Every structure is written in C-alpha cells, then in structure tokens.
C-alpha cells in the first residue's frame, strides 16, 4: 500500500524540480541547436537562456516567472494500491500544487475565466488537470508534473485524407510562422503533433507528444518517425530562430502521436513546449521508495497498443 | 558601452531613464538597467485607464519605466515579499491602454514581451519620446529575478492579486533586455519580420492547397471556403 503522505511528498518535490531544473534532454538539445545557429540575435537569446537555467539551479528559483499551467499526469501500475484510493490521491496532488506554489515561489496563474478570481495557489475549478494512464504488471505509480507555458503556439485543424502530407506540412508551417514571429511561442520548442483520433483526443495526443516525450525520442512506427525527422528539418528551415529573429533554431525536436480516426478525416493538432519545457517525474514503489527522473516514459507499448488483443477471425 | 564577440552593442542605463540615454538607444541594443522600475499590466490599466482611478503613487516621482510583468512572488509570514523569478507578458494586448497611461504617468520606457506594432510606436511612443525594450527568451525569469534587489512597495495586491498588482522594484544590472524601438519609431522586430517574410512564399511553393480553407485566414465572411 502506497501511503498518501508519500504521494504528497513525491508530488511536492516534483513541483520544485520541474519549476527550477530544465530537463537535461532539453538543455542538451538547445546546446546542440545553438551550434548551427547563424543569426547573431537568436544565438544571443539562446546563450542567455543557458545562463538562465544555470542561475535558476544555483539560486533555486523558478526558471521562468510564467508558471504556465502546472498539471499532473499519473501512471498507475495495475497492481498498485493507494491509501485512501484515488480521491485521496487527487486531494494530495492539489495540496502539493498549492504548497509548492507558495514555497518555491511560483507565480499563481490560475484564475476564473470570467471573474478572473485568483486563489493565489494554482488550484481551482478543474485545476490542476489530472490525467491518468495505466501499466500492466506493475505495483508502482508515476507522478508526473508538467508546467506547460504558452498562450501561443497551439492550433487544431480538420484536414482531409486528400490533403495528404502536403496538408500536414502546410498546417505545421502555418502554426510555426504565426506563433514564431516575435517569439510568441518562446521557441526553440519541442513541437508535438497529434494526428488522428477524435477532435479532443487529437488535441490530447499532440499535447502529450510535446510534453511527455524527451528530445531525441522517435515514434516506434518507422513512417511516423520519418515524418518527425522531416518536420523537424522543415521547421528549422523556415529562417526563423529564437524570438522570431533571423536564424534557424526553431524546433528542438518534433514528436508525433497518432490515433485511428474517422475514415473521412485527418484531424491534426500542433503544440509547442517552450524554452521553459518543465517536467519532472517521481516513481513511488510499493515499499514507499521514491525514485526521480525527467523522462515521463508515458507512451509505453501498452499505451500505444495497436489492435485488439484477441485473435480476429478472418472474414470468409 | 561595450560590445562582445557577437558584435551586439551593450548599454547599462540608470532608471528612471534620462532623455539623454533614451536618445542613445538603437534597435538591437542589449540593455541592462540599474535603479527603480514598476510593473503594470491589464489589472492596473483597467483601474487607471478604463475606470479612471489615479495610480496608487505619484509615478512621476518614482520611475518612468513600466514593466509588463508579474513576478513569481510570495507573501511571507512576516508580511514581506519574496520574489523568485520575473518574466514579461506579451505587450501587444496593451496597445489601447498606453496613450492614456503615458499621459497620466510620464512613462518613457516600456519593457515587455514581443514588442508592439509599428503603428503603436509611430502614434503612441514617438510623440511622447518613449521607447520599447523586450525581455529575452522569453523565459529568462531567473536571470531577471537575480537583478531585483528589493521590493520597494506592492500596491493593490489585495484587489488585484499577486500577478496583477503594481510592484515597485529596485533593480541592479537588470537584464538582458533588447531594444526593439528607438525614438524615431524604428522597430527591430519589424525589420526582422520583413527579412523573414521574403522567404515564406518559397517555403510553400509546390505544396498543394488544402481541400477546405477556413475563416480566420480572411476577414471576409462572404468568401467561399471550399
Ligand atoms: S512560453 Fe514558456 S518560456 Fe515563454 S514565458 Fe511562457 S512559460 Fe516562460
């Protein structure tokens, strides 16, 4: 049985690490892309960002004052047992969010959409979001927090099968150009793309692709992986760098997640995970041990399962 | 003034900023500030510009540098404030508020995210002799937070909340910032955008048109989309 106390402790610690420490895969990706950046202003911006990560780590202060929306992704082993069940889990995640907001401090970002009422703790109606997934043959739970920034940089479009890869390229560039100007997307970014699924799942897949996979990771489907490489190169060929200045550093990596969709459509969503690509993971084992990491490892083979698990009878 | 290997010019200026220093600023300069600046964004503008309230202090005597920001701050048990990181918010949204704001406060320098439109510079900034500096990244919150030496005051914190309150901050080597506009209304973002736009057509060449176009690409709602 995993105790509620340990869950809150793990979540509180993950909030600090996410807010303060840039994940190593993103930082390494930024250093890599900086090597080929030719624009002097764009290169200056990247240099300043690398200094900023260092300052955040040294001072133990948030790397970006825009907290974005801190939220939770929880992967639960099928054999895991939680003290107080899921209701207690959610209560602890909300408490960890509020406590860490004050103690780090993070900027309270969550307000009511109409009244703009602010509880000053990043907790409120439907906030923080908590997403769940499951893992067979495991007795641990993974508590993942993502502080997703950016009012700009995401878009959705219903494409059609006839639009093909050209349609995908077009919408990808439309979004990067629109939000890359003046650096509204705070690029270079990890670009996540949802392809297929229902409308809402298409958005979710793209968001997860951006936030829950690490730089350098490729989709196991070779055709999808090829498209990831192609779109990454396309984004870095637009001619735009950090802050929308002339340059080439736009896309640190491109991740695509697919879901089967309506036979008449090809929905697509684009999401950017910004210069403050904040994520942290804590695994709580059945014996209470907490292990920390930055790779969410969200898309397990079980998550991406392709087909039915039983043998289909071939139609006669 | 100094330049480093990048060839970019670096300036370190006192805040409130003097007319003389304002004249020196060129688009693309890297700027650091020492002195006093204040934050103000939609909450403050709503009260002062829309509702007609007076600013909570006489800003003429405090600073002429308006930062479009809200800090990651917490009120401590003893009532003092702790500031972690600070980052700017996108400034183009405040275009409507600035003419009245400049008139009421004597503001001469706006620091924010992403610049304002060339029209804003021509019609609002140039006539009063104000310039715009953008923060860098834009996520350099920890570096900017380091530059904050002291919270001089926090106004309207009860009414507007931590994010929207007016924070008066004493800063030292606050930056880096990049000058977008100068006193003549030239804009770095505008010239960079123009250079980037030249290439855009060729990027799309050869891609077939989408089966369905959508509103939003045009303001003409009578236009057929298919
Ligand atoms: S988009 Fe990211 S880096 Fe930019 S201000 Fe928001 S959280 Fe910070």
Short mmCIF file of C-alpha atoms and ligand atoms in Angstrom, two decimals:
data_model
loop_
_atom_site.label_atom_id
_atom_site.label_comp_id
_atom_site.label_asym_id
_atom_site.label_seq_id
_atom_site.Cartn_x
_atom_site.Cartn_y
_atom_site.Cartn_z
CA UNK A 1 0.00 0.00 0.00
CA UNK A 2 1.40 3.37 -1.04
CA UNK A 3 0.78 5.95 1.67
CA UNK A 4 -0.95 9.26 0.96
CA UNK A 5 1.88 11.04 2.78
CA UNK A 6 4.46 9.67 0.32
CA UNK A 7 2.32 10.72 -2.63
CA UNK A 8 2.19 14.31 -1.42
CA UNK A 9 5.91 14.32 -0.68
CA UNK A 10 6.76 12.95 -4.13
CA UNK A 11 4.46 15.44 -5.84
CA UNK A 12 5.76 18.41 -3.82
CA UNK A 13 9.35 17.51 -4.73
CA UNK A 14 8.44 17.08 -8.39
CA UNK A 15 6.94 20.60 -8.43
CA UNK A 16 10.30 22.04 -7.27
CA UNK A 17 12.37 20.08 -9.77
CA UNK A 18 10.05 20.93 -12.66
CA UNK A 19 9.95 24.63 -11.84
CA UNK A 20 13.70 25.03 -11.24
CA UNK A 21 15.66 22.44 -13.23
CA UNK A 22 15.43 22.32 -17.00
CA UNK A 23 15.35 18.64 -18.07
CA UNK A 24 18.78 17.51 -19.33
CA UNK A 25 17.43 16.30 -22.67
CA UNK A 26 16.02 19.75 -23.45
CA UNK A 27 19.17 21.57 -22.34
CA UNK A 28 21.38 19.23 -24.38
CA UNK A 29 19.07 19.73 -27.38
CA UNK A 30 19.34 23.51 -27.00
CA UNK A 31 23.14 23.35 -26.84
CA UNK A 32 23.14 21.20 -29.96
CA UNK A 33 20.88 23.51 -31.96
CA UNK A 34 22.93 26.53 -30.80
CA UNK A 35 25.98 25.13 -32.60
CA UNK A 36 24.42 25.61 -36.00
CA UNK A 37 22.62 28.89 -35.25
CA UNK A 38 23.91 31.62 -37.53
CA UNK A 39 21.65 34.51 -36.51
CA UNK A 40 23.56 36.70 -34.01
CA UNK A 41 20.47 37.88 -32.09
CA UNK A 42 18.98 34.38 -31.99
CA UNK A 43 22.33 32.99 -30.78
CA UNK A 44 22.46 35.70 -28.07
CA UNK A 45 18.99 34.68 -26.88
CA UNK A 46 19.98 31.01 -26.62
CA UNK A 47 23.15 31.96 -24.74
CA UNK A 48 21.05 33.99 -22.28
CA UNK A 49 18.67 31.05 -21.82
CA UNK A 50 21.52 28.68 -20.98
CA UNK A 51 22.76 31.21 -18.40
CA UNK A 52 19.25 31.46 -17.08
CA UNK A 53 18.99 27.72 -16.43
CA UNK A 54 22.26 27.92 -14.54
CA UNK A 55 21.02 30.88 -12.45
CA UNK A 56 17.80 29.00 -11.65
CA UNK A 57 19.72 25.91 -10.47
CA UNK A 58 22.21 27.93 -8.39
CA UNK A 59 19.64 30.18 -6.73
CA UNK A 60 16.93 27.52 -6.50
CA UNK A 61 14.49 29.88 -8.15
CA UNK A 62 11.91 29.26 -10.88
CA UNK A 63 13.47 29.33 -14.35
CA UNK A 64 10.55 31.29 -15.81
CA UNK A 65 8.19 33.50 -13.84
CA UNK A 66 5.31 32.48 -16.06
CA UNK A 67 4.33 29.31 -14.27
CA UNK A 68 2.25 28.23 -17.24
CA UNK A 69 -0.35 25.74 -16.11
CA UNK A 70 1.07 23.24 -13.63
CA UNK A 71 -0.73 19.94 -14.10
CA UNK A 72 -0.40 16.24 -13.37
CA UNK A 73 -0.09 13.02 -15.31
CA UNK A 74 -0.36 9.88 -13.27
CA UNK A 75 0.53 6.41 -14.49
CA UNK A 76 -0.75 3.72 -12.21
CA UNK A 77 0.50 0.17 -12.15
CA UNK A 78 -2.35 -2.28 -12.38
CA UNK A 79 -1.27 -3.90 -9.11
CA UNK A 80 -0.65 -0.67 -7.15
CA UNK A 81 -2.77 0.04 -4.08
CA UNK A 82 -3.13 3.58 -2.78
CA UNK A 83 -4.04 4.61 0.73
CA UNK A 84 -7.37 6.45 0.54
CA UNK A 85 -7.76 5.50 -3.11
CA UNK A 86 -7.95 7.94 -5.99
CA UNK A 87 -9.91 10.58 -4.10
CA UNK A 88 -7.05 10.90 -1.60
CA UNK A 89 -4.51 10.90 -4.46
CA UNK A 90 -6.25 13.88 -6.08
CA UNK A 91 -6.51 15.69 -2.76
CA UNK A 92 -2.75 15.24 -2.22
CA UNK A 93 -1.87 16.44 -5.72
CA UNK A 94 -3.94 19.58 -5.18
CA UNK A 95 -2.28 20.21 -1.83
CA UNK A 96 1.20 19.69 -3.24
CA UNK A 97 0.41 22.17 -6.02
CA UNK A 98 -0.72 24.87 -3.59
CA UNK A 99 2.12 24.33 -1.09
CA UNK A 100 4.84 24.31 -3.75
CA UNK A 101 3.36 27.42 -5.41
CA UNK A 102 3.92 29.32 -2.17
CA UNK A 103 7.20 27.72 -1.14
CA UNK A 104 9.21 27.91 -4.41
CA UNK A 105 7.58 30.50 -5.11
CA UNK A 106 5.77 30.04 -8.40
CA UNK A 107 3.50 32.70 -9.78
CA UNK A 108 -0.15 31.89 -9.15
CA UNK A 109 -1.51 31.68 -12.68
CA UNK A 110 -4.92 30.09 -12.33
CA UNK A 111 -7.92 32.39 -12.39
CA UNK A 112 -11.63 32.00 -13.09
CA UNK A 113 -12.16 32.64 -16.83
CA UNK A 114 -14.84 35.28 -16.33
CA UNK A 115 -14.47 36.81 -12.89
CA UNK A 116 -10.63 36.45 -13.00
CA UNK A 117 -10.76 35.44 -9.32
CA UNK A 118 -7.35 34.18 -8.18
CA UNK A 119 -6.86 31.80 -5.24
CA UNK A 120 -3.13 32.59 -5.34
CA UNK A 121 -2.20 28.91 -5.30
CA UNK A 122 -2.70 27.46 -8.81
CA UNK A 123 -5.64 25.38 -7.59
CA UNK A 124 -9.27 25.92 -8.57
CA UNK A 125 -12.12 24.64 -10.70
CA UNK A 126 -10.85 21.75 -12.86
CA UNK A 127 -7.34 22.86 -11.94
CA UNK A 128 -4.77 21.41 -11.84
CA UNK A 129 -5.74 18.93 -14.55
CA UNK A 130 -5.01 15.32 -13.66
CA UNK A 131 -4.65 12.80 -16.50
CA UNK A 132 -4.39 9.07 -15.91
CA UNK A 133 -2.92 6.11 -17.68
CA UNK A 134 -2.26 2.56 -16.58
CA UNK A 135 0.51 0.00 -16.84
CA UNK A 136 0.09 -3.79 -16.66
CA UNK A 137 2.14 -5.93 -14.25
CA UNK A 138 3.39 -3.04 -12.11
CA UNK A 139 2.83 -2.04 -8.50
CA UNK A 140 4.30 1.47 -8.61
CA UNK A 141 2.77 4.79 -9.54
CA UNK A 142 4.46 7.52 -11.58
CA UNK A 143 3.60 11.07 -10.60
CA UNK A 144 4.49 13.41 -13.45
CA UNK A 145 4.14 17.16 -13.34
CA UNK A 146 4.34 19.41 -16.38
CA UNK A 147 4.30 23.20 -16.12
CA UNK A 148 3.09 23.93 -19.62
CA UNK A 149 3.63 27.50 -20.74
CA UNK A 150 2.37 29.35 -23.71
CA UNK A 151 -0.84 31.12 -24.60
CA UNK A 152 0.52 30.94 -28.14
CA UNK A 153 1.74 28.09 -30.26
CA UNK A 154 -1.11 25.56 -30.32
CA UNK A 155 -3.68 25.08 -33.01
CA UNK A 156 -6.10 22.47 -34.36
CA UNK A 157 -7.32 21.81 -37.87
CA UNK A 158 -9.52 19.19 -39.52
CA UNK A 159 -7.58 18.10 -42.58
CA UNK A 160 -8.88 15.59 -45.09
CA UNK A 161 -7.27 12.46 -46.47
CA UNK A 162 -6.81 14.19 -49.84
CA UNK A 163 -4.69 16.88 -48.18
CA UNK A 164 -2.05 14.24 -47.54
CA UNK A 165 1.44 15.01 -46.31
CA UNK A 166 1.33 18.40 -48.05
CA UNK A 167 -1.59 19.37 -45.84
CA UNK A 168 0.38 18.33 -42.77
CA UNK A 169 3.44 20.31 -43.88
CA UNK A 170 1.30 23.34 -44.62
CA UNK A 171 -0.50 23.40 -41.28
CA UNK A 172 2.76 22.75 -39.43
CA UNK A 173 4.42 25.76 -41.08
CA UNK A 174 1.29 27.94 -40.72
CA UNK A 175 1.39 27.40 -36.97
CA UNK A 176 5.13 27.89 -36.51
CA UNK A 177 5.20 31.03 -38.64
CA UNK A 178 2.14 32.55 -36.98
CA UNK A 179 3.35 31.95 -33.44
CA UNK A 180 7.08 32.05 -34.10
CA UNK A 181 7.04 35.71 -35.14
CA UNK A 182 8.27 37.88 -32.29
CA UNK A 183 8.93 34.60 -30.49
CA UNK A 184 5.42 34.34 -29.07
CA UNK A 185 5.89 30.57 -28.81
CA UNK A 186 9.18 31.05 -26.90
CA UNK A 187 10.99 28.82 -29.37
CA UNK A 188 13.15 26.82 -29.96
CA UNK A 189 10.47 24.41 -28.85
CA UNK A 190 9.63 20.75 -28.69
CA UNK A 191 6.81 20.57 -31.21
CA UNK A 192 4.17 17.95 -30.51
CA UNK A 193 1.70 16.85 -33.15
CA UNK A 194 -1.49 14.90 -32.72
CA UNK A 195 -2.63 13.14 -35.88
CA UNK A 196 -6.00 11.44 -35.97
CA UNK A 197 -8.22 10.37 -33.12
CA UNK A 198 -11.41 12.23 -32.29
CA UNK A 199 -11.11 16.02 -32.06
CA UNK A 200 -10.46 16.14 -28.34
CA UNK A 201 -8.12 13.14 -28.41
CA UNK A 202 -6.24 14.71 -31.32
CA UNK A 203 -5.54 17.74 -29.09
CA UNK A 204 -4.57 15.50 -26.18
CA UNK A 205 -2.22 13.34 -28.29
CA UNK A 206 -0.41 16.43 -29.57
CA UNK A 207 -0.09 17.90 -26.11
CA UNK A 208 1.25 14.63 -24.73
CA UNK A 209 3.64 14.29 -27.68
CA UNK A 210 5.09 17.73 -26.86
CA UNK A 211 5.25 17.40 -23.08
CA UNK A 212 5.67 13.71 -22.28
CA UNK A 213 8.39 12.59 -24.69
CA UNK A 214 12.04 13.58 -24.49
CA UNK A 215 14.30 15.19 -27.07
CA UNK A 216 15.78 12.51 -29.37
CA UNK A 217 12.93 10.05 -28.86
CA UNK A 218 11.31 8.63 -32.02
CA UNK A 219 7.91 7.07 -32.61
CA UNK A 220 8.26 3.27 -32.97
CA UNK A 221 6.35 3.35 -36.27
CA UNK A 222 9.08 3.99 -38.91
CA UNK A 223 6.76 6.01 -41.15
CA UNK A 224 5.77 8.28 -38.28
CA UNK A 225 9.40 8.56 -37.18
CA UNK A 226 10.37 9.61 -40.71
CA UNK A 227 7.72 12.32 -40.67
CA UNK A 228 9.04 13.51 -37.27
CA UNK A 229 12.50 13.95 -38.80
CA UNK A 230 11.11 15.64 -41.86
CA UNK A 231 9.00 18.17 -39.97
CA UNK A 232 11.84 18.97 -37.58
CA UNK A 233 14.06 19.82 -40.55
CA UNK A 234 11.26 21.79 -42.20
CA UNK A 235 10.73 23.90 -39.07
CA UNK A 236 14.42 24.69 -38.80
CA UNK A 237 14.48 25.73 -42.46
CA UNK A 238 11.86 28.48 -42.11
CA UNK A 239 14.59 31.02 -41.46
CA UNK A 240 13.39 31.99 -38.02
CA UNK A 241 15.21 31.50 -34.73
CA UNK A 242 14.66 32.38 -31.08
CA UNK A 243 12.32 35.35 -30.53
CA UNK A 244 11.45 35.32 -34.22
CA UNK A 245 14.83 36.79 -35.14
CA UNK A 246 16.55 35.70 -38.33
CA UNK A 247 18.11 32.30 -37.78
CA UNK A 248 17.39 28.61 -37.82
CA UNK A 249 16.78 27.43 -34.25
CA UNK A 250 13.04 26.82 -34.23
CA UNK A 251 12.39 23.15 -33.47
CA UNK A 252 14.46 21.28 -30.87
CA UNK A 253 12.56 18.16 -31.70
CA UNK A 254 9.30 17.06 -33.28
CA UNK A 255 7.13 14.32 -31.81
CA UNK A 256 4.06 12.86 -33.45
CA UNK A 257 1.44 10.66 -31.83
CA UNK A 258 -1.26 9.05 -33.91
CA UNK A 259 -4.73 7.69 -33.16
CA UNK A 260 -7.13 5.97 -35.52
CA UNK A 261 -9.68 8.47 -36.81
CA UNK A 262 -12.85 8.88 -38.86
CA UNK A 263 -12.44 7.41 -42.33
CA UNK A 264 -13.32 10.75 -43.95
CA UNK A 265 -10.94 12.98 -41.99
CA UNK A 266 -7.39 13.57 -40.81
CA UNK A 267 -7.51 15.85 -37.75
CA UNK A 268 -4.22 17.42 -36.73
CA UNK A 269 -3.09 19.48 -33.76
CA UNK A 270 0.18 21.31 -33.17
CA UNK A 271 1.61 22.19 -29.74
CA UNK A 272 4.85 23.83 -28.69
CA UNK A 273 6.70 23.13 -25.46
CA UNK A 274 8.71 26.29 -24.86
CA UNK A 275 12.14 27.38 -23.59
CA UNK A 276 10.82 26.51 -20.14
CA UNK A 277 9.98 22.89 -21.00
CA UNK A 278 9.26 21.95 -17.41
CA UNK A 279 8.60 18.35 -16.45
CA UNK A 280 9.58 16.10 -13.59
CA UNK A 281 8.71 12.56 -12.59
CA UNK A 282 8.63 10.68 -9.30
CA UNK A 283 8.02 6.94 -9.13
CA UNK A 284 6.66 5.67 -5.86
CA UNK A 285 7.28 1.98 -5.32
CA UNK A 286 5.04 -0.29 -3.28
CA UNK A 287 7.55 -0.13 -0.39
CA UNK A 288 7.37 3.68 -0.35
CA UNK A 289 10.70 4.31 -2.08
CA UNK A 290 10.69 7.45 -4.28
CA UNK A 291 12.80 7.49 -7.45
CA UNK A 292 13.08 10.67 -9.50
CA UNK A 293 13.71 11.25 -13.22
CA UNK A 294 12.82 13.62 -16.06
CA UNK A 295 11.68 11.18 -18.74
CA UNK A 296 7.94 10.59 -18.28
CA UNK A 297 8.08 7.40 -20.34
CA UNK A 298 4.35 7.95 -20.85
CA UNK A 299 3.99 6.24 -24.22
CA UNK A 300 4.68 2.65 -23.24
CA UNK A 301 3.89 -0.18 -25.67
CA UNK A 302 0.70 -0.70 -23.68
CA UNK A 303 -0.33 2.97 -24.26
CA UNK A 304 0.23 2.69 -28.00
CA UNK A 305 -1.32 -0.75 -28.35
CA UNK A 306 -2.27 -1.11 -31.94
CA UNK A 307 -5.04 -3.61 -32.20
CA UNK A 308 -7.38 -5.96 -30.42
CA UNK A 309 -5.77 -8.39 -28.06
CA UNK A 310 -7.70 -11.41 -29.19
CA UNK A 311 -7.35 -13.30 -32.44
CA UNK A 312 -9.67 -11.95 -35.12
CA UNK A 313 -11.41 -14.43 -37.34
CA UNK A 314 -10.77 -13.59 -40.96
CA UNK A 315 -13.96 -12.82 -42.86
CA UNK A 316 -14.82 -15.67 -45.18
CA UNK B 1 29.06 50.91 -23.79
CA UNK B 2 30.71 47.71 -24.81
CA UNK B 3 30.47 45.05 -27.45
CA UNK B 4 31.39 41.41 -27.14
CA UNK B 5 32.30 38.85 -29.74
CA UNK B 6 28.76 38.84 -31.11
CA UNK B 7 29.04 42.40 -32.37
CA UNK B 8 25.91 43.37 -30.47
CA UNK B 9 26.12 46.70 -28.61
CA UNK B 10 25.62 46.58 -24.84
CA UNK B 11 24.36 49.50 -22.73
CA UNK B 12 23.99 49.83 -18.98
CA UNK B 13 21.45 52.57 -18.14
CA UNK B 14 20.01 54.17 -14.99
CA UNK B 15 16.27 54.01 -14.25
CA UNK B 16 14.30 56.30 -14.20
CA UNK B 17 15.78 56.72 -17.63
CA UNK B 18 17.10 60.12 -18.77
CA UNK B 19 16.29 61.84 -22.06
CA UNK B 20 19.94 61.61 -22.94
CA UNK B 21 20.04 57.82 -22.53
CA UNK B 22 16.79 57.43 -24.45
CA UNK B 23 18.48 59.12 -27.40
CA UNK B 24 21.33 56.60 -27.35
CA UNK B 25 19.12 53.54 -27.71
CA UNK B 26 19.08 51.79 -31.11
CA UNK B 27 17.01 48.76 -32.12
CA UNK B 28 19.01 45.62 -31.38
CA UNK B 29 20.99 47.07 -28.45
CA UNK B 30 21.40 44.81 -25.43
CA UNK B 31 20.39 46.84 -22.35
CA UNK B 32 20.82 46.38 -18.58
CA UNK B 33 19.11 48.69 -16.06
CA UNK B 34 20.01 49.97 -12.58
CA UNK B 35 17.50 51.85 -10.43
CA UNK B 36 13.74 51.69 -9.94
CA UNK B 37 11.08 50.23 -12.25
CA UNK B 38 7.43 49.31 -11.69
CA UNK B 39 5.11 46.61 -13.03
CA UNK B 40 1.71 47.29 -14.56
CA UNK B 41 -0.46 45.19 -16.85
CA UNK B 42 -4.19 44.58 -17.51
CA UNK B 43 -5.31 44.88 -13.86
CA UNK B 44 -3.52 48.19 -13.29
CA UNK B 45 -4.54 49.53 -16.72
CA UNK B 46 -8.17 48.60 -16.10
CA UNK B 47 -8.23 50.63 -12.90
CA UNK B 48 -6.31 53.64 -14.15
CA UNK B 49 -7.17 53.81 -17.85
CA UNK B 50 -10.66 52.29 -18.01
CA UNK B 51 -12.05 53.20 -14.59
CA UNK B 52 -10.19 56.50 -14.28
CA UNK B 53 -8.57 55.86 -10.89
CA UNK B 54 -5.31 57.65 -10.02
CA UNK B 55 -2.21 55.47 -9.90
CA UNK B 56 -1.59 54.26 -6.31
CA UNK B 57 1.50 56.50 -6.05
CA UNK B 58 2.68 59.53 -7.95
CA UNK B 59 4.72 57.65 -10.54
CA UNK B 60 6.43 60.83 -11.78
CA UNK B 61 8.40 60.76 -8.57
CA UNK B 62 9.10 57.01 -8.67
CA UNK B 63 10.09 55.86 -12.15
CA UNK B 64 9.31 56.25 -15.83
CA UNK B 65 9.90 52.57 -16.65
CA UNK B 66 6.81 50.35 -16.94
CA UNK B 67 7.44 46.60 -16.94
CA UNK B 68 4.68 44.37 -18.41
CA UNK B 69 5.22 41.64 -15.93
CA UNK B 70 4.00 39.84 -12.91
CA UNK B 71 6.59 38.27 -10.67
CA UNK B 72 6.60 34.82 -9.12
CA UNK B 73 6.27 36.23 -5.62
CA UNK B 74 5.01 35.02 -2.28
CA UNK B 75 3.88 36.99 0.73
CA UNK B 76 5.94 35.80 3.69
CA UNK B 77 4.52 35.18 7.16
CA UNK B 78 6.03 38.46 8.37
CA UNK B 79 4.25 40.36 5.59
CA UNK B 80 7.38 40.89 3.47
CA UNK B 81 7.64 39.70 -0.11
CA UNK B 82 9.90 37.11 -1.64
CA UNK B 83 10.49 37.32 -5.38
CA UNK B 84 11.71 34.29 -7.27
CA UNK B 85 11.56 34.74 -11.00
CA UNK B 86 10.17 37.53 -13.16
CA UNK B 87 9.10 37.28 -16.79
CA UNK B 88 7.30 39.67 -19.10
CA UNK B 89 3.89 39.14 -20.64
CA UNK B 90 3.00 39.82 -24.30
CA UNK B 91 2.68 43.58 -24.71
CA UNK B 92 0.63 43.90 -27.90
CA UNK B 93 -2.50 43.35 -25.80
CA UNK B 94 -1.99 46.67 -24.01
CA UNK B 95 -1.92 48.84 -27.10
CA UNK B 96 -5.24 50.53 -26.26
CA UNK B 97 -4.14 51.46 -22.73
CA UNK B 98 -0.79 53.08 -23.41
CA UNK B 99 -1.79 56.52 -24.80
CA UNK B 100 -3.67 57.38 -21.59
CA UNK B 101 -1.06 55.66 -19.45
CA UNK B 102 1.78 57.71 -20.96
CA UNK B 103 -0.21 60.90 -20.48
CA UNK B 104 -1.05 60.15 -16.84
CA UNK B 105 2.33 58.87 -15.69
CA UNK B 106 5.08 60.33 -17.86
CA UNK B 107 6.30 56.82 -18.71
CA UNK B 108 9.20 56.85 -21.19
CA UNK B 109 10.24 53.23 -21.37
CA UNK B 110 8.14 50.10 -21.66
CA UNK B 111 9.66 46.69 -21.00
CA UNK B 112 7.64 43.69 -22.11
CA UNK B 113 7.47 40.66 -24.34
CA UNK B 114 7.45 40.72 -28.11
CA UNK B 115 7.25 44.43 -28.87
CA UNK B 116 4.29 46.46 -30.08
CA UNK B 117 3.11 47.19 -33.63
CA UNK B 118 4.94 49.75 -35.78
CA UNK B 119 1.70 51.76 -35.66
CA UNK B 120 1.84 51.87 -31.85
CA UNK B 121 5.40 53.16 -32.00
CA UNK B 122 4.53 55.85 -34.55
CA UNK B 123 1.32 57.02 -32.96
CA UNK B 124 1.86 56.46 -29.24
CA UNK B 125 5.57 56.16 -28.45
CA UNK B 126 7.21 58.66 -30.80
CA UNK B 127 5.02 61.67 -29.84
CA UNK B 128 5.92 61.34 -26.14
CA UNK B 129 9.53 60.26 -26.67
CA UNK B 130 9.20 56.72 -25.31
CA UNK B 131 10.98 53.51 -26.35
CA UNK B 132 10.28 49.81 -26.01
CA UNK B 133 12.64 47.11 -24.72
CA UNK B 134 11.82 43.43 -24.89
CA UNK B 135 12.88 40.78 -22.44
CA UNK B 136 14.91 37.90 -23.84
CA UNK B 137 13.96 34.30 -24.41
CA UNK B 138 11.36 34.83 -23.23
CA UNK B 139 11.98 32.62 -20.30
CA UNK B 140 14.90 34.38 -18.59
CA UNK B 141 12.93 34.62 -15.36
CA UNK B 142 15.75 33.52 -13.07
CA UNK B 143 18.27 35.98 -14.54
CA UNK B 144 15.81 38.86 -14.26
CA UNK B 145 14.87 37.74 -10.76
CA UNK B 146 18.54 37.96 -9.79
CA UNK B 147 18.53 41.58 -10.91
CA UNK B 148 15.83 42.52 -8.41
CA UNK B 149 17.47 43.86 -5.27
CA UNK B 150 14.41 44.91 -3.31
CA UNK B 151 10.63 45.19 -3.40
CA UNK B 152 10.11 48.88 -2.67
CA UNK B 153 6.32 48.53 -2.50
CA UNK B 154 3.46 46.36 -3.74
CA UNK B 155 0.26 48.28 -4.48
CA UNK B 156 -3.27 46.95 -4.98
CA UNK B 157 -2.18 43.45 -4.03
CA UNK B 158 -5.45 42.76 -2.16
CA UNK B 159 -7.66 43.89 -5.01
CA UNK B 160 -5.73 42.61 -7.99
CA UNK B 161 -3.83 39.61 -6.63
CA UNK B 162 -0.10 38.89 -6.76
CA UNK B 163 0.05 38.59 -10.56
CA UNK B 164 -1.72 41.86 -11.37
CA UNK B 165 -0.58 44.10 -8.51
CA UNK B 166 1.75 47.04 -9.12
CA UNK B 167 5.20 46.05 -7.87
CA UNK B 168 7.80 48.76 -7.41
CA UNK B 169 11.21 47.19 -7.70
CA UNK B 170 14.77 48.33 -7.09
CA UNK B 171 16.98 46.64 -9.67
CA UNK B 172 20.66 46.19 -10.40
CA UNK B 173 22.10 45.00 -13.70
CA UNK B 174 18.55 44.07 -14.63
CA UNK B 175 18.62 42.25 -17.96
CA UNK B 176 19.47 41.32 -20.55
CA UNK B 177 16.86 43.31 -22.47
CA UNK B 178 16.87 44.00 -26.21
CA UNK B 179 15.81 47.40 -27.57
CA UNK B 180 13.02 46.99 -30.09
CA UNK B 181 12.18 50.63 -30.84
CA UNK B 182 14.10 53.90 -30.82
CA UNK B 183 12.87 57.48 -30.52
CA UNK B 184 12.20 57.61 -34.26
CA UNK B 185 9.87 54.60 -34.03
CA UNK B 186 12.12 52.15 -35.88
CA UNK B 187 11.49 48.56 -34.83
CA UNK B 188 13.84 45.60 -34.68
CA UNK B 189 11.00 43.06 -34.83
CA UNK B 190 9.53 44.80 -37.86
CA UNK B 191 12.80 44.70 -39.80
CA UNK B 192 13.47 41.08 -38.80
CA UNK B 193 9.92 40.06 -39.79
CA UNK B 194 10.31 41.73 -43.16
CA UNK B 195 13.51 39.78 -43.82
CA UNK B 196 11.85 36.50 -42.79
CA UNK B 197 8.75 37.19 -44.88
CA UNK B 198 10.83 37.33 -48.03
CA UNK B 199 11.45 33.61 -47.77
CA UNK B 200 7.97 32.48 -46.81
CA UNK B 201 6.48 32.24 -50.27
CA UNK B 202 9.21 29.90 -51.43
CA UNK B 203 8.61 27.62 -48.42
CA UNK B 204 5.07 26.94 -49.58
CA UNK B 205 5.88 26.62 -53.26
CA UNK B 206 4.82 23.26 -54.62
CA UNK B 207 2.54 22.34 -51.70
CA UNK B 208 -1.00 21.67 -52.91
CA UNK B 209 -3.81 23.82 -51.50
CA UNK B 210 -5.93 22.39 -48.67
CA UNK B 211 -9.27 20.79 -49.56
CA UNK B 212 -11.07 23.10 -47.13
CA UNK B 213 -9.98 26.61 -46.26
CA UNK B 214 -11.19 28.26 -43.11
CA UNK B 215 -12.39 31.56 -41.76
CA UNK B 216 -9.69 33.31 -39.85
CA UNK B 217 -7.36 33.27 -42.83
CA UNK B 218 -9.55 36.04 -44.21
CA UNK B 219 -11.81 38.61 -42.58
CA UNK B 220 -14.24 38.42 -45.46
CA UNK B 221 -17.00 36.16 -44.19
CA UNK B 222 -18.74 36.16 -47.56
CA UNK B 223 -15.83 34.38 -49.16
CA UNK B 224 -16.49 30.78 -50.24
CA UNK B 225 -14.19 28.45 -48.32
CA UNK B 226 -14.06 25.35 -50.48
S1 LIG C 1 6.01 30.30 -23.14
FE1 LIG C 1 7.39 29.23 -21.69
S2 LIG C 1 9.34 30.32 -21.64
FE2 LIG C 1 7.77 31.64 -22.60
S3 LIG C 1 7.01 32.93 -20.91
FE3 LIG C 1 5.64 31.17 -21.09
S4 LIG C 1 6.45 29.59 -19.70
FE4 LIG C 1 8.07 31.13 -20.00
#
